[in-house]
PDB file of C-alpha atoms in Angstrom:
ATOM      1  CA  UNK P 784       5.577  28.065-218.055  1.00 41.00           C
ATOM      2  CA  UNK P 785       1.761  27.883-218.241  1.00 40.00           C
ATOM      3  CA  UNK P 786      -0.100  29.975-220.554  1.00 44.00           C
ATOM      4  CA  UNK P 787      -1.866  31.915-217.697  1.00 45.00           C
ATOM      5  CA  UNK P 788       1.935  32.247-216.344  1.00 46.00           C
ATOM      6  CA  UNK P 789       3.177  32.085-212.626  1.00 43.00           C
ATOM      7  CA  UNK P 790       3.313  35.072-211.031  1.00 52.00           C
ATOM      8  CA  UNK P 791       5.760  34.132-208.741  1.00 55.00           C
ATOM      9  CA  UNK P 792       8.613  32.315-210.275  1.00 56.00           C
ATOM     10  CA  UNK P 793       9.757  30.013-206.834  1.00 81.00           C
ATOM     11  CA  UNK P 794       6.086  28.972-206.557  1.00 83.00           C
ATOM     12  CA  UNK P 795       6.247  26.613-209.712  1.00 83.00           C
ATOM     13  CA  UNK P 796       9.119  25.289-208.477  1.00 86.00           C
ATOM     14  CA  UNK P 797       7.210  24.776-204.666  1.00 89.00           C
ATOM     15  CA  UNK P 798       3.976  23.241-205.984  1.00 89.00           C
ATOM     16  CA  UNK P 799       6.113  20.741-208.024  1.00 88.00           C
ATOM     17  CA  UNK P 800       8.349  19.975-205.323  1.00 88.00           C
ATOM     18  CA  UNK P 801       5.006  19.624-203.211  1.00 90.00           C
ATOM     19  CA  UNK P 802       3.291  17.220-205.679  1.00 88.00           C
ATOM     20  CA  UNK P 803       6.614  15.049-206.008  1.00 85.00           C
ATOM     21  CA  UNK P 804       6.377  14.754-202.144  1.00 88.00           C
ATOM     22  CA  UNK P 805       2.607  13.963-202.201  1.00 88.00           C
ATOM     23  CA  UNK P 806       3.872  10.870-205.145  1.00 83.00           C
ATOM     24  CA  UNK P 807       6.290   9.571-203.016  1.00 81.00           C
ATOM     25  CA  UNK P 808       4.539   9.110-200.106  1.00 86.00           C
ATOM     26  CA  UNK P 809       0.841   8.735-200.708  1.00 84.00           C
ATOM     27  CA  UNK P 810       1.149   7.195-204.685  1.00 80.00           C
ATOM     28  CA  UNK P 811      -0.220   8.807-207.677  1.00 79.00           C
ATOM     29  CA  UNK P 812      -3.754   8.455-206.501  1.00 80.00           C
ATOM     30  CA  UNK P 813      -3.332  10.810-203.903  1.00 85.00           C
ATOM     31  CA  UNK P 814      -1.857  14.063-205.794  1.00 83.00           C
ATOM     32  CA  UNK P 815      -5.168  15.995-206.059  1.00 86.00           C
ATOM     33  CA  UNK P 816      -4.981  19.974-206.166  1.00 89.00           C
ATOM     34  CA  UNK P 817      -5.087  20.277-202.441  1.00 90.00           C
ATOM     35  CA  UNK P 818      -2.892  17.675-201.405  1.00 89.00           C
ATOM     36  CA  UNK P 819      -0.392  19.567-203.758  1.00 89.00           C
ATOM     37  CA  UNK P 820      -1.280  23.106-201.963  1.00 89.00           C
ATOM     38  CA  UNK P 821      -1.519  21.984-198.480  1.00 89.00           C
ATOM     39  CA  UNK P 822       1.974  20.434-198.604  1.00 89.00           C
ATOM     40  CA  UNK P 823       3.171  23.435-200.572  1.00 87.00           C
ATOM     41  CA  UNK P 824       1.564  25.275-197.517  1.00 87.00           C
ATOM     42  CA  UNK P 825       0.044  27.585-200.214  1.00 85.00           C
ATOM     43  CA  UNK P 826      -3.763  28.814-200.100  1.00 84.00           C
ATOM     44  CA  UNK P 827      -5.835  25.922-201.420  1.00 81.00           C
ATOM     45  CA  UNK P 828      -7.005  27.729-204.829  1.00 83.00           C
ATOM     46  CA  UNK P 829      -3.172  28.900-205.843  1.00 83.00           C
ATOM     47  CA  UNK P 830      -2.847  25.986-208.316  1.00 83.00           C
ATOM     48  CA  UNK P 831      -6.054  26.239-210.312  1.00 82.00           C
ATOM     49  CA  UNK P 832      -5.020  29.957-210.421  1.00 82.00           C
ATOM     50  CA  UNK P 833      -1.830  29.580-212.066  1.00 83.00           C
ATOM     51  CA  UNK P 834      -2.704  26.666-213.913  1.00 87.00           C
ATOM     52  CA  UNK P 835      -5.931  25.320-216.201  1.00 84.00           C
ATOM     53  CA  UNK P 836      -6.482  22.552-213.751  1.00 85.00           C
ATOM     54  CA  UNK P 837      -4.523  19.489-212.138  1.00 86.00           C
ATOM     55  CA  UNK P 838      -4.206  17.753-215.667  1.00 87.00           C
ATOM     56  CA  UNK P 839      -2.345  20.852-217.004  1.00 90.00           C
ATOM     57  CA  UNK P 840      -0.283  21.104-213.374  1.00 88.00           C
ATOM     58  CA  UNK P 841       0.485  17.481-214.094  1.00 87.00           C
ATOM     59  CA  UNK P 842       1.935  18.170-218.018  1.00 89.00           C
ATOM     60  CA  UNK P 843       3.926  20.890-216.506  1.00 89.00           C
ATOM     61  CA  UNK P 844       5.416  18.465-214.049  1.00 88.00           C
ATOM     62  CA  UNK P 845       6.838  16.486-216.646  1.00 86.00           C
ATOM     63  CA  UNK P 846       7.283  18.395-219.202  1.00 88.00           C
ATOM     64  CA  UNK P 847       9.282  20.505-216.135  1.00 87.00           C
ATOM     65  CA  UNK P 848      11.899  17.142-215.245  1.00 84.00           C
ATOM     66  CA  UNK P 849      12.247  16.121-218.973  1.00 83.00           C
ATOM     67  CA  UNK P 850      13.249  19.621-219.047  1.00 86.00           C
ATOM     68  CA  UNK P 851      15.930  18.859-216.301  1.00 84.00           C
ATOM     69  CA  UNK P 852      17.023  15.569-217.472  1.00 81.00           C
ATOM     70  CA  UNK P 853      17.628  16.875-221.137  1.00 83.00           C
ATOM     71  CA  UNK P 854      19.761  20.257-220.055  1.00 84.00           C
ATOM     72  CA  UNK P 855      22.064  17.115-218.073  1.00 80.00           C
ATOM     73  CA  UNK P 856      22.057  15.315-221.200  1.00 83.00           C
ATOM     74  CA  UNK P 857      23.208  18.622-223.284  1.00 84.00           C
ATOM     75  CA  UNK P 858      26.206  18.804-221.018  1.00 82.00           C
ATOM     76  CA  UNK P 859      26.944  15.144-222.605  1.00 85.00           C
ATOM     77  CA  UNK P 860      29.027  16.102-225.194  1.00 85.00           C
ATOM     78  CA  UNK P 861      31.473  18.103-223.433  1.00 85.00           C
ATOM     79  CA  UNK P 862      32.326  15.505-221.509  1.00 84.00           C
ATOM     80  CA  UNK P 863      34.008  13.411-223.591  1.00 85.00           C
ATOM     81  CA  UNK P 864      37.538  12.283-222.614  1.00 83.00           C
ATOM     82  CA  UNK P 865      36.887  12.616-218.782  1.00 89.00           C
ATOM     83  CA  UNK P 866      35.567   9.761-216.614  1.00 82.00           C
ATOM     84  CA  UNK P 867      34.593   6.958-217.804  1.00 83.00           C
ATOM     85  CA  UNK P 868      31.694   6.570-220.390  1.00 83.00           C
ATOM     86  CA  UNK P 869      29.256   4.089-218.664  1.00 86.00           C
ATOM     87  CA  UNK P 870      29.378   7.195-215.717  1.00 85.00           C
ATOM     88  CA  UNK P 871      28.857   9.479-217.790  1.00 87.00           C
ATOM     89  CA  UNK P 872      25.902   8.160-219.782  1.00 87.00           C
ATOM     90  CA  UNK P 873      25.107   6.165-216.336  1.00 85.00           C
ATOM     91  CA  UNK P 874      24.573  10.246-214.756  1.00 84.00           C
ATOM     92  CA  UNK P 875      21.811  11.168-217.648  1.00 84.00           C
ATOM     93  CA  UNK P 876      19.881   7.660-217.279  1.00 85.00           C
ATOM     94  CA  UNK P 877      19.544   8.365-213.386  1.00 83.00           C
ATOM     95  CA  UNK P 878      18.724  11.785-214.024  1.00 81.00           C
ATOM     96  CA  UNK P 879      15.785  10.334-216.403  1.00 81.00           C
ATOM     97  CA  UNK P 880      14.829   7.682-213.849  1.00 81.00           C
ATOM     98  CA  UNK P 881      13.916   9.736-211.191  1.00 78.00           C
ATOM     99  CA  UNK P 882      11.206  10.502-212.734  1.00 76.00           C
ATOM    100  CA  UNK P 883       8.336   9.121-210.405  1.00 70.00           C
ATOM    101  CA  UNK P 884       6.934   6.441-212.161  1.00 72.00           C
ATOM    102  CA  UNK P 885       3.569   7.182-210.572  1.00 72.00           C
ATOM    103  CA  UNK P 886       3.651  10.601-212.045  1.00 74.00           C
ATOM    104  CA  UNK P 887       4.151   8.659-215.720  1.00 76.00           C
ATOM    105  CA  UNK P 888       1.548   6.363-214.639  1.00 75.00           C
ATOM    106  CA  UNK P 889      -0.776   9.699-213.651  1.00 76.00           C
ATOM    107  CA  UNK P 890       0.048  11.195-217.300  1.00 79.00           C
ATOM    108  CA  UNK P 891      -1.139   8.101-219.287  1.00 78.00           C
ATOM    109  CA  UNK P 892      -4.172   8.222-217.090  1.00 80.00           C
ATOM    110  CA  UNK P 893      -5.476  11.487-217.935  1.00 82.00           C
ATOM    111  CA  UNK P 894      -5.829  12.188-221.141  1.00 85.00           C
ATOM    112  CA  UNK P 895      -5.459  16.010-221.504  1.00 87.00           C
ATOM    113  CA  UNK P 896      -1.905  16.049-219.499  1.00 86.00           C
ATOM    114  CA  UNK P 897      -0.689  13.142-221.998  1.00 86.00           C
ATOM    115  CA  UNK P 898      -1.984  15.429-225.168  1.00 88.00           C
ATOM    116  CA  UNK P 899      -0.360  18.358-223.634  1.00 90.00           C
ATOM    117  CA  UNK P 900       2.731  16.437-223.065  1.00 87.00           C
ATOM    118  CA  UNK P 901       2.732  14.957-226.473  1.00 87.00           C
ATOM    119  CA  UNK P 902       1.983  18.259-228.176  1.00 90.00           C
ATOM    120  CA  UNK P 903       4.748  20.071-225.972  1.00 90.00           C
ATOM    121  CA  UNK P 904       7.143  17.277-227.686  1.00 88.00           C
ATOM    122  CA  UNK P 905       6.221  17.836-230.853  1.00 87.00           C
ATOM    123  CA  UNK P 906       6.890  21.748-230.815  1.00 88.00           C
ATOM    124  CA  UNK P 907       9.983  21.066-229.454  1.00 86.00           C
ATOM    125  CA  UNK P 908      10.079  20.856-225.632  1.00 87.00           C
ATOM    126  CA  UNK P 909      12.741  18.700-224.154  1.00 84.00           C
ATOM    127  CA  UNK P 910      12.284  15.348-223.948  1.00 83.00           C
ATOM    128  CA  UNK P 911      13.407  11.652-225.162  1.00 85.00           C
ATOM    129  CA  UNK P 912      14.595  12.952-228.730  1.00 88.00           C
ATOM    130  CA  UNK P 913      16.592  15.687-227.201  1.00 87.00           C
ATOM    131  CA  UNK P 914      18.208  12.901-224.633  1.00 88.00           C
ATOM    132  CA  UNK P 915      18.622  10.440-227.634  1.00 89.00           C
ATOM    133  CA  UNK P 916      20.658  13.425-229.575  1.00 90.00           C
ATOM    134  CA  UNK P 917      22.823  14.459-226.737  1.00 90.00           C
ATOM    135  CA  UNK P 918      23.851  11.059-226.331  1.00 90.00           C
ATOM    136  CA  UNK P 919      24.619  10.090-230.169  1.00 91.00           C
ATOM    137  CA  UNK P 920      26.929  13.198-230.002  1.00 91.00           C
ATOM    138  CA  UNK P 921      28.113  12.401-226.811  1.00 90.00           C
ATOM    139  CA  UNK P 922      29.653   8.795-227.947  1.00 90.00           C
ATOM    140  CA  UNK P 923      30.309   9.726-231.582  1.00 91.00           C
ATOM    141  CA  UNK P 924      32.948  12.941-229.775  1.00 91.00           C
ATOM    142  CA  UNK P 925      34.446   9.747-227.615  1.00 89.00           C
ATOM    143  CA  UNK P 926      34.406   7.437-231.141  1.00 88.00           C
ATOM    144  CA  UNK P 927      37.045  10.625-232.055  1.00 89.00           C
ATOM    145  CA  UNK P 928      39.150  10.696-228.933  1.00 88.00           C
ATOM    146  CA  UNK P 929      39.483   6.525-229.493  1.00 85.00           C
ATOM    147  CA  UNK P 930      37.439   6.217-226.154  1.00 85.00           C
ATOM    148  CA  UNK P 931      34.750   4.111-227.979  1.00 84.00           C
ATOM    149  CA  UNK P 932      35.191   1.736-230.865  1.00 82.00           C
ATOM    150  CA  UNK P 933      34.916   3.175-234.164  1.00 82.00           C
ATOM    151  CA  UNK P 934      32.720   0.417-235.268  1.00 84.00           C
ATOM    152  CA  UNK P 935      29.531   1.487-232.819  1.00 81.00           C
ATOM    153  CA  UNK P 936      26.012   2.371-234.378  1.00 88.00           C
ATOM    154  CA  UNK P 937      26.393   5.603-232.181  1.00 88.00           C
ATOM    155  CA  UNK P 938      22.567   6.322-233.412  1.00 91.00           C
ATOM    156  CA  UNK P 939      21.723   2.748-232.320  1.00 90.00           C
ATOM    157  CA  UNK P 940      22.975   2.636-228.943  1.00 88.00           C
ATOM    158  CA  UNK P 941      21.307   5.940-228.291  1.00 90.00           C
ATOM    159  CA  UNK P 942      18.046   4.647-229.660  1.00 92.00           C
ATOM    160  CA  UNK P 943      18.174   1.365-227.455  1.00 89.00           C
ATOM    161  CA  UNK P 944      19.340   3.524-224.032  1.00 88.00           C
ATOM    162  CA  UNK P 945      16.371   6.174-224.367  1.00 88.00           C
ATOM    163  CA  UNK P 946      13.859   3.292-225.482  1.00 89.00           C
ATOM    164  CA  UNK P 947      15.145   1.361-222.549  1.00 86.00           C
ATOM    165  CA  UNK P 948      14.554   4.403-220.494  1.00 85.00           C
ATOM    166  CA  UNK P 949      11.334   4.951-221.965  1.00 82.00           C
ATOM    167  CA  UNK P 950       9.889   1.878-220.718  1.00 83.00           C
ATOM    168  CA  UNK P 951      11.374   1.350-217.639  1.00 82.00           C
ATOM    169  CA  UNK P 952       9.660   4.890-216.473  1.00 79.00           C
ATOM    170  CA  UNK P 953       6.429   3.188-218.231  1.00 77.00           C
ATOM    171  CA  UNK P 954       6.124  -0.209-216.224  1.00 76.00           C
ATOM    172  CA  UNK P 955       8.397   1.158-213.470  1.00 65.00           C
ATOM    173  CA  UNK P 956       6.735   1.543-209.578  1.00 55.00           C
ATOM    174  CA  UNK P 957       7.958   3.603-206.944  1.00 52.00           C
ATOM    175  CA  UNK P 958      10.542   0.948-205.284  1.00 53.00           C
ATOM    176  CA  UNK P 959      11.803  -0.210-208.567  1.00 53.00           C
ATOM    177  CA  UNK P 960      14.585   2.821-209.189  1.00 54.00           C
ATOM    178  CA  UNK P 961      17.329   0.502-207.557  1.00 56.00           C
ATOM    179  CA  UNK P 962      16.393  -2.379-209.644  1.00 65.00           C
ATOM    180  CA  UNK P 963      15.996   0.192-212.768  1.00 69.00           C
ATOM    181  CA  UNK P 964      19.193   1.617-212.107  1.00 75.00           C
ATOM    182  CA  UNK P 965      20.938  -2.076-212.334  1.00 78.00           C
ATOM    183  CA  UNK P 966      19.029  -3.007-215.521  1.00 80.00           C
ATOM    184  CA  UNK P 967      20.480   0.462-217.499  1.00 81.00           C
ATOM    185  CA  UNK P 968      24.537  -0.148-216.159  1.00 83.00           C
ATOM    186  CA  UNK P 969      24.121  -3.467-217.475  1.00 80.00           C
ATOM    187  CA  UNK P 970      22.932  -2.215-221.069  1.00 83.00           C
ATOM    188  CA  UNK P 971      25.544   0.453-221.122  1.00 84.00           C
ATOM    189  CA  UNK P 972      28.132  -1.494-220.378  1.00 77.00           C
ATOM    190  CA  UNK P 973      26.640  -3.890-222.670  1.00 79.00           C
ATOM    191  CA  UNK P 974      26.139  -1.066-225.820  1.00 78.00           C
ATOM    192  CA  UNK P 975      29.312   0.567-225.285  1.00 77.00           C
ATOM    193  CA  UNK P 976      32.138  -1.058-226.803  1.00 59.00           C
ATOM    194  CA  UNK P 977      35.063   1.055-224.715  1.00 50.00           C
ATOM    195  CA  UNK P 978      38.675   0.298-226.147  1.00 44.00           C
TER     196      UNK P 978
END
C-alpha cells in the first residue's frame, strides 16, 4: 500500500488493472495518469490522490505482481510429489512472465519507481529472492521424495531459473510471452534432472 494509503481497497486493484490495459494496448508510452483514470472510469485526479505521482503508481504496480508471483511461488513447496515438476515450476515462471515487459521497460525508465522498487526489495518486499527461495525448497522437498536426483545444485538451478526470468522480463516486448514461455520449459526441463 502507498504511504498516503488507498482509501478504498478495490480501487488499487482498478487503477492497476486499468494501467495493465492501457500497456497492452497502447505500449508503455501511453500509461500517463489519465489514461490510467479514464480507463479505470475514475475522476481524473484519483491517482495523484492516492499516490505521490505516476512514478510511485508505477513501483506499486510491480512491486503489486512480484507480490502475486511470489505468494504462487510460496505454494511451491507444498507441492511436491503431485504433478510433474517442470509444471509445477513451469506455473511460477508464467506467473512471473506476465509481467508486461513494457511496464519493466517503464520502471528502468524512471528513475524514482526503479529506487522505490529497489528499496521495497531490500526491506523485504516480494520479489526475485523470495521466488529463487521458494523454488530451492520446492526441488530440494522433491530431492526427498526421489522425484529429483539427489545430485542437483538445488540453489543453482533456482539461481539460473529466476536469472533467466529476470532477463527475459528485461529484453522481453509485449508479443514475446509465447516465445518466453518456450525458452523457460526448455531450461527446466533442461535443469531438472527428474528420475
Amino acid at each position: 500500500m502507498s504511504p498516503r494509503g488507498v482509501a478504498i481497497e478495490g480501487l488499487r486493484e482498478r487503477l492497476f488493472a486499468a494501467a495493465e490495459r492501457v500497456l497492452a494496448r497502447d505500449g508503455a508510452a501511453a500509461l500517463t495518469s489519465r489514461a490510467v483514470t479514464e480507463e479505470a472510469e475514475c475522476a481524473k485526479g484519483v491517482l495523484h490522490t492516492h499516490f505521490a505521482g505516476l512514478d510511485e503508481f508505477v513501483a506499486e504496480l510491480v512491486l503489486h505482481r512480484f507480490a502475486a508471483a511470489a505468494a504462487l511461488s510460496e505454494d511451491l513447496p507444498s507441492l511436491a510429489g503431485a504433478g510433474s515438476v517442470e509444471d509445477n515450476l513451469g506455473q511460477v515462471a508464467a506467473a512471473v512472465l506476465s509481467l508486461d515487459p513494457g511496464l519493466v521497460g517503464l520502471v528502468v525508465t524512471r528513475p524514482l519507481a526503479a529506487q522505490r522498487v529497489r528499496d521495497a526489495w531490500q526491506a523485504g518486499a516480494p520479489g526475485f529472492t523470495a521466488i529463487q527461495e521458494a523454488v530451492s525448497g520446492y526441488l530440494r522437498a522433491e530431492q526427498e521424495m526421489g522425484r529429483v536426483a539427489r545430485p542437483l545444485d538445488v540453489e543453482a538451478v533456482a539461481l539460473a531459473l529466476v536469472g533467466t526470468l529476470h532477463h527475459l522480463l528485461m529484453t522481453g516486448t509485449a508479443d514475446s510471452g509465447p516465445g518466453s514461455r518456450g525458452q523457460v520449459e526448455r531450461l527446466i526441463r533442461t535443469l531438472v534432472l527428474t528420475v
